[in-house]
CSV table of C-alpha atoms in Angstrom, one decimal:
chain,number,residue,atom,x,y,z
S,1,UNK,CA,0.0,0.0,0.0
S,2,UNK,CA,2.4,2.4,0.3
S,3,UNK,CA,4.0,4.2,-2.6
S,4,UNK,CA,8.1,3.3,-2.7
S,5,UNK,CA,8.5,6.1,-5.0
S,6,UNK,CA,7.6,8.7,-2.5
S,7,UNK,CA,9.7,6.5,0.2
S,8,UNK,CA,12.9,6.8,-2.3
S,9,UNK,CA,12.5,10.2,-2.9
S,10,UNK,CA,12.1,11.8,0.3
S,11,UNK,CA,9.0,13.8,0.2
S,12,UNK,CA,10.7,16.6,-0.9
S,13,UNK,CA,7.8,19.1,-0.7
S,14,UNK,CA,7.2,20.9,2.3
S,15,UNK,CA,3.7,20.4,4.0
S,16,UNK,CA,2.3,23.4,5.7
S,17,UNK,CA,4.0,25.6,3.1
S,18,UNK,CA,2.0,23.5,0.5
S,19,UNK,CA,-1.1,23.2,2.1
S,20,UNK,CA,-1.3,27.1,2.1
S,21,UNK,CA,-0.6,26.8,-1.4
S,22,UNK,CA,-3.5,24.4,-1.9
S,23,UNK,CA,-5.8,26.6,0.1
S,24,UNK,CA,-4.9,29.8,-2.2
S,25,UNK,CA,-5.7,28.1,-5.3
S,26,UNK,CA,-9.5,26.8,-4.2
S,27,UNK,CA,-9.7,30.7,-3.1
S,28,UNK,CA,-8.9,31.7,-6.1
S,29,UNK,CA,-10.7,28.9,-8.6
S,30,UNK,CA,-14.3,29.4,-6.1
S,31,UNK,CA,-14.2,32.7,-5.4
S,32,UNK,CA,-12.3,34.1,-8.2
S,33,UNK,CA,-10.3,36.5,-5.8
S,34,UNK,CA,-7.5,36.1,-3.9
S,35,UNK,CA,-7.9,37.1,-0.1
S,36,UNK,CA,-5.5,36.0,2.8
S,37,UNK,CA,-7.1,33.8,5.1
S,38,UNK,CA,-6.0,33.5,8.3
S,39,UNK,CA,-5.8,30.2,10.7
S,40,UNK,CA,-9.4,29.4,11.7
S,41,UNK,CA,-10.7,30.5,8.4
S,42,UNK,CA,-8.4,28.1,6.9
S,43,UNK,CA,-9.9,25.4,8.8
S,44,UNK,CA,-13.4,26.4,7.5
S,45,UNK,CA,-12.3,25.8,4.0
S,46,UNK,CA,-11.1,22.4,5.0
S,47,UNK,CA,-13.9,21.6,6.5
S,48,UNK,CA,-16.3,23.3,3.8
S,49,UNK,CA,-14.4,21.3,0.6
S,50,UNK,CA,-14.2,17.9,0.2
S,51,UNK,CA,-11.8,17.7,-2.2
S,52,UNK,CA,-9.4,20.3,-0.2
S,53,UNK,CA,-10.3,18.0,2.6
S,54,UNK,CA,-8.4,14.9,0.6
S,55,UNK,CA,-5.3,17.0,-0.3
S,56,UNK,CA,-5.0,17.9,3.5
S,57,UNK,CA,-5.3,14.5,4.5
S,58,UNK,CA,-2.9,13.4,2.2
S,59,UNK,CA,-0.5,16.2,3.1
S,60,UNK,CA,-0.8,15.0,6.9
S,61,UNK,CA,0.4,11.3,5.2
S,62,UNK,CA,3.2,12.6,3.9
S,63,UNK,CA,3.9,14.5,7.0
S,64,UNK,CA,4.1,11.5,8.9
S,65,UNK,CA,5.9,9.7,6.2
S,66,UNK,CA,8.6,12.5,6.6
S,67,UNK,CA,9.2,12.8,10.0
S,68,UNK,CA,7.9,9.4,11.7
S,69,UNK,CA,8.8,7.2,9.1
S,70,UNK,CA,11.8,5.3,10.9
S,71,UNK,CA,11.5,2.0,13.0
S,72,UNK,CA,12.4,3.7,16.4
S,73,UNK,CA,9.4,5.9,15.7
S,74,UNK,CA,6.5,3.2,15.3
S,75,UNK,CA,4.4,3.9,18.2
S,76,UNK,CA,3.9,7.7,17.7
S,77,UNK,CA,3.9,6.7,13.6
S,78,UNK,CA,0.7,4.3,14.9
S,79,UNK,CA,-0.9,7.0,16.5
S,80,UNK,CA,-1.1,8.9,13.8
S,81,UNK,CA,-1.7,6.8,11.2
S,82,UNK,CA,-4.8,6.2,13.0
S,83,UNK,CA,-6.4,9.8,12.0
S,84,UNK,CA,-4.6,9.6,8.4
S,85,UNK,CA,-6.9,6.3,8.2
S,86,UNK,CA,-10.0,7.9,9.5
S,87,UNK,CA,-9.5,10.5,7.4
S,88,UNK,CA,-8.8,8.7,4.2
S,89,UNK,CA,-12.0,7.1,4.9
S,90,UNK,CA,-13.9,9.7,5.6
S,91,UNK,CA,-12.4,11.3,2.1
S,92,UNK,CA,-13.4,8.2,0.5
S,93,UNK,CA,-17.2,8.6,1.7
S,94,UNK,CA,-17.6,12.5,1.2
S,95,UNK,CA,-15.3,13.2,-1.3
S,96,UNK,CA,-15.3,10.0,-3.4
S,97,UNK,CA,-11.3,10.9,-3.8
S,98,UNK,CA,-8.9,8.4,-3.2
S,99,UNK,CA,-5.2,9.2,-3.5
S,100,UNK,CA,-2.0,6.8,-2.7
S,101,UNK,CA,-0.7,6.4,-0.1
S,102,UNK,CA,3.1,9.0,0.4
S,103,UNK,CA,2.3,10.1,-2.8
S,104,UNK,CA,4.9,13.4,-3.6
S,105,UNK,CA,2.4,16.0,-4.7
S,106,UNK,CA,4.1,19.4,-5.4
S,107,UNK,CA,2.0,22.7,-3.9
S,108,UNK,CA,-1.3,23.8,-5.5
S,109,UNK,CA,-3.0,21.1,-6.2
S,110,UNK,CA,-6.3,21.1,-7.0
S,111,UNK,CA,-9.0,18.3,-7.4
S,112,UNK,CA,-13.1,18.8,-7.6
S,113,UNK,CA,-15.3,18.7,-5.1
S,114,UNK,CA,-17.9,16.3,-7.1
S,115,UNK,CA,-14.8,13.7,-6.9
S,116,UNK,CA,-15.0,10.4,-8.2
S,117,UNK,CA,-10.8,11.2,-8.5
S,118,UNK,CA,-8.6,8.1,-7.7
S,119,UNK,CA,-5.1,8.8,-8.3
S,120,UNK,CA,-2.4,6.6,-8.4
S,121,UNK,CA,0.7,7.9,-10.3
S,122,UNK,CA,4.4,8.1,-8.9
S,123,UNK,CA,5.3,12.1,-9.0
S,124,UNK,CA,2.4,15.2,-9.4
S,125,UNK,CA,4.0,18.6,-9.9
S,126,UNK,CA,3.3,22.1,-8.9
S,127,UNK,CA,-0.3,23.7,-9.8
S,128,UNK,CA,-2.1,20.8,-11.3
S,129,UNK,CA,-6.1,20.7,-11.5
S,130,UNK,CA,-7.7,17.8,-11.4
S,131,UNK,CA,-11.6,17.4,-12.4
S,132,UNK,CA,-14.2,15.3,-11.5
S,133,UNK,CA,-14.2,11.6,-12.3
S,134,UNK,CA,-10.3,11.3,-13.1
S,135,UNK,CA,-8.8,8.6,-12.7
S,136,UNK,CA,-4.8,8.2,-13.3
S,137,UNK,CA,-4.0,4.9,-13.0
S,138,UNK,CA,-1.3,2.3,-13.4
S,139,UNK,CA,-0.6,0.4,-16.4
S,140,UNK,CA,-1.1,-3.2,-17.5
S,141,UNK,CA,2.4,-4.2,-16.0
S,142,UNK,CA,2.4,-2.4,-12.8
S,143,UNK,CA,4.1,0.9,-13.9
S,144,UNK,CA,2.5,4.3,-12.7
S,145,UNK,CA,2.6,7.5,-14.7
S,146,UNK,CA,4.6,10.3,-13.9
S,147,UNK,CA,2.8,14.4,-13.8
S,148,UNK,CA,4.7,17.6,-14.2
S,149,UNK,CA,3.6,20.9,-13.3
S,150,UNK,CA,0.5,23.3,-14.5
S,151,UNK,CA,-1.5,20.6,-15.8
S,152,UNK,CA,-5.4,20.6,-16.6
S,153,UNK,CA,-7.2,17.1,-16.3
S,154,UNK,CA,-10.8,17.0,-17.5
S,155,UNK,CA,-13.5,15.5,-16.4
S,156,UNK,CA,-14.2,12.0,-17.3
S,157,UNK,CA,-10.8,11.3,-18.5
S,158,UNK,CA,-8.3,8.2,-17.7
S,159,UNK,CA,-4.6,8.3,-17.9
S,160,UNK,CA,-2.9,5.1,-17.0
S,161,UNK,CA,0.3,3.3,-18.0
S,162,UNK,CA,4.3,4.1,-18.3
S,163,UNK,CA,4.1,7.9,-19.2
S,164,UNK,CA,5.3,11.2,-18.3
S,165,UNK,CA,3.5,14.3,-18.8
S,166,UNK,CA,5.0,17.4,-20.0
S,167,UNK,CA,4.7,20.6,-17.8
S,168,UNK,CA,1.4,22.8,-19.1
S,169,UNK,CA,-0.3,20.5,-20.8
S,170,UNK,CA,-4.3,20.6,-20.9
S,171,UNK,CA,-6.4,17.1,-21.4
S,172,UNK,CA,-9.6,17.9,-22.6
S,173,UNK,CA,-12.7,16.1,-21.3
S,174,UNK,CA,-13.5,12.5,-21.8
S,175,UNK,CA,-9.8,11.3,-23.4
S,176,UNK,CA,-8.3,8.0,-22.9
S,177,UNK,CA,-4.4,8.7,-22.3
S,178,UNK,CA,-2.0,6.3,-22.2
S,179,UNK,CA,1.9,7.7,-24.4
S,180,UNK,CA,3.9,10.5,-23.2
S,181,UNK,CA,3.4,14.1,-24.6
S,182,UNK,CA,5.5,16.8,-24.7
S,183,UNK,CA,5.1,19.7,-22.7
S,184,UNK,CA,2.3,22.7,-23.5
S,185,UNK,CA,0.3,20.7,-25.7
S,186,UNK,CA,-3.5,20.0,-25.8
S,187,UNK,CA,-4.7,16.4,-25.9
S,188,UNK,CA,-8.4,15.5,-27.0
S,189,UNK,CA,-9.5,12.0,-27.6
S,190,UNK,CA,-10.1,8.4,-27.2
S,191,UNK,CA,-7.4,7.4,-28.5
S,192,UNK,CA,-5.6,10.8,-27.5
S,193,UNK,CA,-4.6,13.2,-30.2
S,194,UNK,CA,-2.8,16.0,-29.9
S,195,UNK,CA,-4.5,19.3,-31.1
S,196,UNK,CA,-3.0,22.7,-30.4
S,197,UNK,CA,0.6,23.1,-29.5
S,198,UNK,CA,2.2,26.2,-27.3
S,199,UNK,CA,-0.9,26.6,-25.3
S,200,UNK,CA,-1.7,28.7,-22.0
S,201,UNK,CA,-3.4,26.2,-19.5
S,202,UNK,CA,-4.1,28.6,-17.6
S,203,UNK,CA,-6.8,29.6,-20.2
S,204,UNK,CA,-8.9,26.5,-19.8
S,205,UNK,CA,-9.0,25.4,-16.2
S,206,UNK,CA,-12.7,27.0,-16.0
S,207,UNK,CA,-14.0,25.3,-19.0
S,208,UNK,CA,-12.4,21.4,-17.6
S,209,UNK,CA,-13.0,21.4,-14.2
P,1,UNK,CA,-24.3,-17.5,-0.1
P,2,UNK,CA,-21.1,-18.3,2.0
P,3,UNK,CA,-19.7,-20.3,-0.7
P,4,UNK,CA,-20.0,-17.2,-3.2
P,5,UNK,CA,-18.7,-15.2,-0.4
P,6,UNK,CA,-15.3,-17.2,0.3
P,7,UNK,CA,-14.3,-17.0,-3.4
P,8,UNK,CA,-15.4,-13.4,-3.9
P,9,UNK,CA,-12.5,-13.2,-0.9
P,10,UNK,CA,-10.4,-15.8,-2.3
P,11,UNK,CA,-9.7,-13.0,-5.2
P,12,UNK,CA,-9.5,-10.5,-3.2
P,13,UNK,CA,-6.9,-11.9,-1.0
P,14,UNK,CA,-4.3,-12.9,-4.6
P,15,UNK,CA,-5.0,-9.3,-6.3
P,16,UNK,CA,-4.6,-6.8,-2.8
P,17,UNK,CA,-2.8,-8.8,-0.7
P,18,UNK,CA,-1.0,-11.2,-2.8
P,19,UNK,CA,-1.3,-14.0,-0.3
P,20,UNK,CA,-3.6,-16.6,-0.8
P,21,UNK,CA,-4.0,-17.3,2.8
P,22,UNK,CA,-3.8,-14.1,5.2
P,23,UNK,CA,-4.1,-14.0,8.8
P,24,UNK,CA,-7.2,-12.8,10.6
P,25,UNK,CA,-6.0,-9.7,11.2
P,26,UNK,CA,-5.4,-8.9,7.4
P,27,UNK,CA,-8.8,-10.5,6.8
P,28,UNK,CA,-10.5,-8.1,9.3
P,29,UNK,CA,-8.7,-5.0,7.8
P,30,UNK,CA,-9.5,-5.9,4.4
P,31,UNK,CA,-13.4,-6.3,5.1
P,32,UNK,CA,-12.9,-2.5,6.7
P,33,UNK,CA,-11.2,-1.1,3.9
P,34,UNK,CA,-12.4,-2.4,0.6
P,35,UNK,CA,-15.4,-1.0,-0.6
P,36,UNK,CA,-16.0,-3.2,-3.6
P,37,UNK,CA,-15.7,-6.2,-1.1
P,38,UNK,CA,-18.4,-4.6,1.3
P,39,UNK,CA,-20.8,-4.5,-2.1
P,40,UNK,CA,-20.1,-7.7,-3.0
P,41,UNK,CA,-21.3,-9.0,0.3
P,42,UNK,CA,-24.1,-6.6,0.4
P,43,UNK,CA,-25.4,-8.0,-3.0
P,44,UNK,CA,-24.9,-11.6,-2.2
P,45,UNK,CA,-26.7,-10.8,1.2
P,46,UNK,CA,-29.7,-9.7,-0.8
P,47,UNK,CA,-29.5,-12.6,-3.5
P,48,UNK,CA,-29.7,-15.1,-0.7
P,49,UNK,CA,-32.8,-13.2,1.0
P,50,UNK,CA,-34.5,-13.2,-2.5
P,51,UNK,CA,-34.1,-16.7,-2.8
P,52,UNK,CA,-36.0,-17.4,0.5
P,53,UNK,CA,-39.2,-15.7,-1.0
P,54,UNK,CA,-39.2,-18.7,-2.5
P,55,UNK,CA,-39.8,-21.3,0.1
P,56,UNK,CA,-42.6,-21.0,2.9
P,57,UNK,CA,-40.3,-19.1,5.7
P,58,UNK,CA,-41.9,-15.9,4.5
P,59,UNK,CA,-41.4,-14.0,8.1
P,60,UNK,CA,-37.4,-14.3,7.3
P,61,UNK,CA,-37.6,-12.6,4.3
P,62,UNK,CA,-39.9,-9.5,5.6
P,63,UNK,CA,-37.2,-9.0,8.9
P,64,UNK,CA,-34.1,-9.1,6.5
P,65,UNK,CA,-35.3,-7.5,3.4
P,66,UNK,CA,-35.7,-4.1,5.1
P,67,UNK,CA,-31.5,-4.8,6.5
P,68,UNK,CA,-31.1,-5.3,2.7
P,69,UNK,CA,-32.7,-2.3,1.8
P,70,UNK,CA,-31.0,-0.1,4.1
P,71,UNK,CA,-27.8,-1.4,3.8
P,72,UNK,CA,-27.8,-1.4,-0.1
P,73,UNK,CA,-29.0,2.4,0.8
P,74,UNK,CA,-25.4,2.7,2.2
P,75,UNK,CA,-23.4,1.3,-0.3
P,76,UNK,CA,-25.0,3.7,-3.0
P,77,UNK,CA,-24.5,7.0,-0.8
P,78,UNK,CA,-20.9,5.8,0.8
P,79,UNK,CA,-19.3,4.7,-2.2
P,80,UNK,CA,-21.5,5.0,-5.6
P,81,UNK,CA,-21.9,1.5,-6.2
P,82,UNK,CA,-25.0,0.2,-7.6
P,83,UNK,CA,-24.9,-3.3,-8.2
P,84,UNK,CA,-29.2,-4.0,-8.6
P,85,UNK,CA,-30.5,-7.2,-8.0
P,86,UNK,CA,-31.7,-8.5,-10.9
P,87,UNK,CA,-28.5,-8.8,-12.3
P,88,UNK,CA,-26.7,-12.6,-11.8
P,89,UNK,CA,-23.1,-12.3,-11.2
P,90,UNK,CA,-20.8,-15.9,-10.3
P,91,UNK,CA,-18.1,-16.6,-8.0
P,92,UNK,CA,-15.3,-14.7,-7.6
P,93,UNK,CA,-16.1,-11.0,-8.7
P,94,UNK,CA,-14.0,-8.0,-7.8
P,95,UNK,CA,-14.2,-4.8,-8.1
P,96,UNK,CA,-11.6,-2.6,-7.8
P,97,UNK,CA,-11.3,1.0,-5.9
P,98,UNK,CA,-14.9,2.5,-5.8
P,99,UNK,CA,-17.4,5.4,-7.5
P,100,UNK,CA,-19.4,5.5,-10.5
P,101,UNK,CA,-20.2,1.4,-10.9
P,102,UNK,CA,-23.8,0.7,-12.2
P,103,UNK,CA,-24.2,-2.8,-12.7
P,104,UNK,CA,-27.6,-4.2,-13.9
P,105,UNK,CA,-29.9,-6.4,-16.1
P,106,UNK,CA,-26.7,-8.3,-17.0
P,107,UNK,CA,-25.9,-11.9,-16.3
P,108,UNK,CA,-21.9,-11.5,-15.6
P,109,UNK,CA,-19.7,-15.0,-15.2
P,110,UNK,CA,-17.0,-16.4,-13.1
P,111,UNK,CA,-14.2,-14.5,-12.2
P,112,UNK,CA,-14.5,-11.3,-13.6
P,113,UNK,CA,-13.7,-8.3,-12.8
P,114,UNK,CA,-14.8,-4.6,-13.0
P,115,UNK,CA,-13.5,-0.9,-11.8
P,116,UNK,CA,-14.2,2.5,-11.3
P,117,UNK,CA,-16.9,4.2,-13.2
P,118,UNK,CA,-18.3,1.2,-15.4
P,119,UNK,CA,-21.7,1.3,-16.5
P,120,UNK,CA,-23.1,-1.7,-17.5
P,121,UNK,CA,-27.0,-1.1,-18.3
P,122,UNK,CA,-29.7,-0.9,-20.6
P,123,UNK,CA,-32.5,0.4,-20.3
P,124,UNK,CA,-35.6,-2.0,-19.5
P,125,UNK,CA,-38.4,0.3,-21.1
P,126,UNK,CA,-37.1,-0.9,-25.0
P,127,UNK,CA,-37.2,-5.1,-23.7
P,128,UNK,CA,-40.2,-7.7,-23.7
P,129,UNK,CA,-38.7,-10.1,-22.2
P,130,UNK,CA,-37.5,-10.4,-18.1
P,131,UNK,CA,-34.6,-12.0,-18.9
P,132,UNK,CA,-31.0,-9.6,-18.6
P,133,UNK,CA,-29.9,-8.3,-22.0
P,134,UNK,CA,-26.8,-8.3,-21.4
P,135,UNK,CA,-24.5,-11.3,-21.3
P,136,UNK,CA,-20.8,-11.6,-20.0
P,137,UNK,CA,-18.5,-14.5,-19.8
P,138,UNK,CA,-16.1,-16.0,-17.7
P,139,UNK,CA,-13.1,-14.3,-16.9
P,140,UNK,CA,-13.9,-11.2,-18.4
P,141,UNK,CA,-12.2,-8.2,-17.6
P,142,UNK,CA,-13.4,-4.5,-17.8
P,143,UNK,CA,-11.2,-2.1,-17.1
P,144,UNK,CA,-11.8,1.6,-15.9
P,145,UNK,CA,-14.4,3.9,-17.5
P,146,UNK,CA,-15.8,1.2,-20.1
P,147,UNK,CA,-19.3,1.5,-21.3
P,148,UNK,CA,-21.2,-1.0,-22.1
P,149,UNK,CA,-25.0,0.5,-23.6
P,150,UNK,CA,-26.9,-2.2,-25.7
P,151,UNK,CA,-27.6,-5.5,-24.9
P,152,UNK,CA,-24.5,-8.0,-26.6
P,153,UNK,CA,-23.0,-11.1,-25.4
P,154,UNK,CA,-19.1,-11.3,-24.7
P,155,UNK,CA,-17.2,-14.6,-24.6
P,156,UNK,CA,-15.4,-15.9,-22.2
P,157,UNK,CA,-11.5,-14.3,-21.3
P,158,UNK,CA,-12.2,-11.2,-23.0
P,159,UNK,CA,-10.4,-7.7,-22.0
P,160,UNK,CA,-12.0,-4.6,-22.3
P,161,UNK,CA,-9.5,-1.4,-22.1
P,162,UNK,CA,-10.4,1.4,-20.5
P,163,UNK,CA,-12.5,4.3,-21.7
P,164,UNK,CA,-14.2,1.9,-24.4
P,165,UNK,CA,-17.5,1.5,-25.1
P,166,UNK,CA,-19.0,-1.7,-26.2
P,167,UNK,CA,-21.6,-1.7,-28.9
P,168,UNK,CA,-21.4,-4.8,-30.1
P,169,UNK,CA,-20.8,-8.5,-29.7
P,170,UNK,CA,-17.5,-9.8,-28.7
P,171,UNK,CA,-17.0,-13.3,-30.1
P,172,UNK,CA,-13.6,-14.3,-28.9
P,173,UNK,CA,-11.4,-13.8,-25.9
P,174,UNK,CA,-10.5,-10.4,-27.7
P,175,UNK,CA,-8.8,-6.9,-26.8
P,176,UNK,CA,-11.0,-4.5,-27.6
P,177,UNK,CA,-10.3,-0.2,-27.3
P,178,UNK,CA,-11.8,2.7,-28.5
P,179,UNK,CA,-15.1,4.3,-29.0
P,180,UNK,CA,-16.5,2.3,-30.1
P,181,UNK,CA,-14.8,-0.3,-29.5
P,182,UNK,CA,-12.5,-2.5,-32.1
P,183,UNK,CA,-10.9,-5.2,-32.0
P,184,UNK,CA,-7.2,-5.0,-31.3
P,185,UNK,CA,-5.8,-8.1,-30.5
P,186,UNK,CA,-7.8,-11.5,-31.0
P,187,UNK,CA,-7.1,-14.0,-28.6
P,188,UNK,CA,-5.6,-12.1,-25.4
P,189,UNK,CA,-4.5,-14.1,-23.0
P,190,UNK,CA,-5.5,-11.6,-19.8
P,191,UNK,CA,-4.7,-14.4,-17.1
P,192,UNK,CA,-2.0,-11.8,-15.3
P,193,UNK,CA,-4.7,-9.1,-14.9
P,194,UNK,CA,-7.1,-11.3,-13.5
């Protein structure tokens, strides 16, 4: 259950630095404004968003994979993996988002609160979006799919096998991806075609999510 | 019931564990954990209670098929699985992660397996006849997102990719891709999926 790439790596991104990341970007996508929140506001939004609810779960994993991840340090490790459990669980029910276990996701991620996201790749970037009913998957042989950064994911749309996706790319709804692409291309299609090349995906997260 | 049960677990235990025979303590955390299990046992639960209609203990069925009811409630609002009853699944069926699964008027074989967001249906409004429309072999396997719309029949051992959606019949233990789907490989042996 646990992901050995995250283990290997290191976890390199930092978690409350990211998590405030996280919590801008929903701000900004929901409300279409950037204000400063401060601590118990921040909890609201947690509590409000299901799918902000997942990331922070999955942040506290990683948090614990980081620091309490040694032998010497079970019992406290136990402790606390505990809550991560209840709260993967209770992301599960609410959310319908399931993401792996130590997964390294980079800050400013976002996924949709109608959910039906089940992620299991090896490395997400910085800024991604994620819409509803994603799923990113492994391949046929076991292999999992590697993300860069500022990436759009539509709704309806699978991505599974040995792949690595260039930063700023856009996947439009309902494709079926499973080859590499370059970066700052957008994909379209089951079986996925590339259509526009040199694009902004910053332009289309409204349209995909 | 128990039968159908122990080799629903039995795949279960080879595809999440990889052990074919765990501990108790593994057993009980998998039963907590898995929510394709949990439907699986759900559904057989109400199969069984259906089946007592049949014979003269009449007061058994009206305590448990409320328990049916509301637990099948569950299922659908916890994890979005909707496996309805008048569909006639066999031994050994998994389903894999959770959300999105619709699963009825079909007659599905041994040993299959299914994942997220399938939808197996047709409607019931077009159809004279009470039998299920659709028919699925043995060791089939559907992978994520497939579709399957119109009533066909699929052999046994075929693989459906995922995203796909079936439209019509599959005759061997194909590969099929695409919308709609074609036929990629013929004779794909999926035994290592399974």
């Amino acid at each position: 259950m646990m992901n050995y790439h995250a283990i290997k790596n290191g976890n390199r991104f930092a978690v409350f630095g990211s998590l405030d990341k996280d919590i801008e970007r929903y701000q900004e996508i929901y409300s279409k404004q950037k204000i400063s929140q401060n601590f118990i506001q921040k909890i609201v939004l947690i509590v409000r968003y299901s799918g902000l609810f997942a990331i922070a779960n999955h942040r506290f994993g990683c948090w614990i994979l980081k620091n309490y991840g040694s032998y010497n340090k079970r019992y406290i490790r136990y402790l606390f993996n505990a809550l991560y459990y209840a709260g993967k669980k209770l992301s599960i029910i609410w959310g319908k988002i399931e993401i792996e276990d130590g997964l390294p996701i980079g800050p400013g991620f976002f996924i949709s609160n109608t959910g039906g996201v089940i992620i299991g790749a090896s490395f997400i970037g910085e800024n991604c979006t994620i819409g509803s009913a994603v799923t990113i998957g492994m391949g046929l042989n076991g292999e999992h799919a590697k993300i860069g950064s500022n990436i759009v994911v539509g709704t309806n749309s699978v991505i599974y096998g040995d792949l690595t996706i260039g930063d700023g790319c856009v996947i439009e709804k309902d494709t079926v991806l499973t080859k590499s692409t370059p970066a700052n291309v957008l994909i379209k299609g089951n079986p996925a075609k590339i259509i526009n090349k040199n694009i902004n995906s910053n332009v289309y997260i409204r349209d995909l999510i | 019931m128990f039968c159908n049960i122990k080799q629903d677990m039995a795949r279960y235990y080879k595809i999440e564990l990889g052990d074919i025979n765990p501990g108790w303590m593994k057993i009980i955390r998998l039963l907590m954990v898995t929510p394709g299990l949990q439907a699986v046992i759900v559904y057989r639960f109400g199969r069984w209670v259906n089946e007592q209609a049949r014979r003269p203990l009449t007061f058994f069925v009206s305590i448990l098929s409320p328990v049916y009811k509301l637990l099948s409630y569950l299922i659908i609002k916890l994890y979005d699985i909707n496996i309805s009853l008048n569909s006639k699944i066999g031994k050994g069926f998994y389903i894999g992660h959770f959300s999105g699964i619709e699963v009825r008027n079909v007659d599905i074989g041994r040993n299959c397996s299914i994942h997220q967001h399938v939808k197996i249906e047709v409607s019931n409004l077009e159809s004279n006849s009470s039998n299920n429309d659709i028919i699925i072999g043995n060791n089939v396997w559907i992978g994520a997102h497939a579709k399957i719309y119109t009533a066909i029949v699929i052999a046994d051992g075929a693989t459906i990719a995922a995203g796909s959606r079936v439209d019509n019949d599959i005759n061997s233990a194909a590969l099929v891709m695409g919308v709609p789907a074609r036929i990629i490989i013929k004779n794909y042996d999926n035994n290592s999926l399974l």
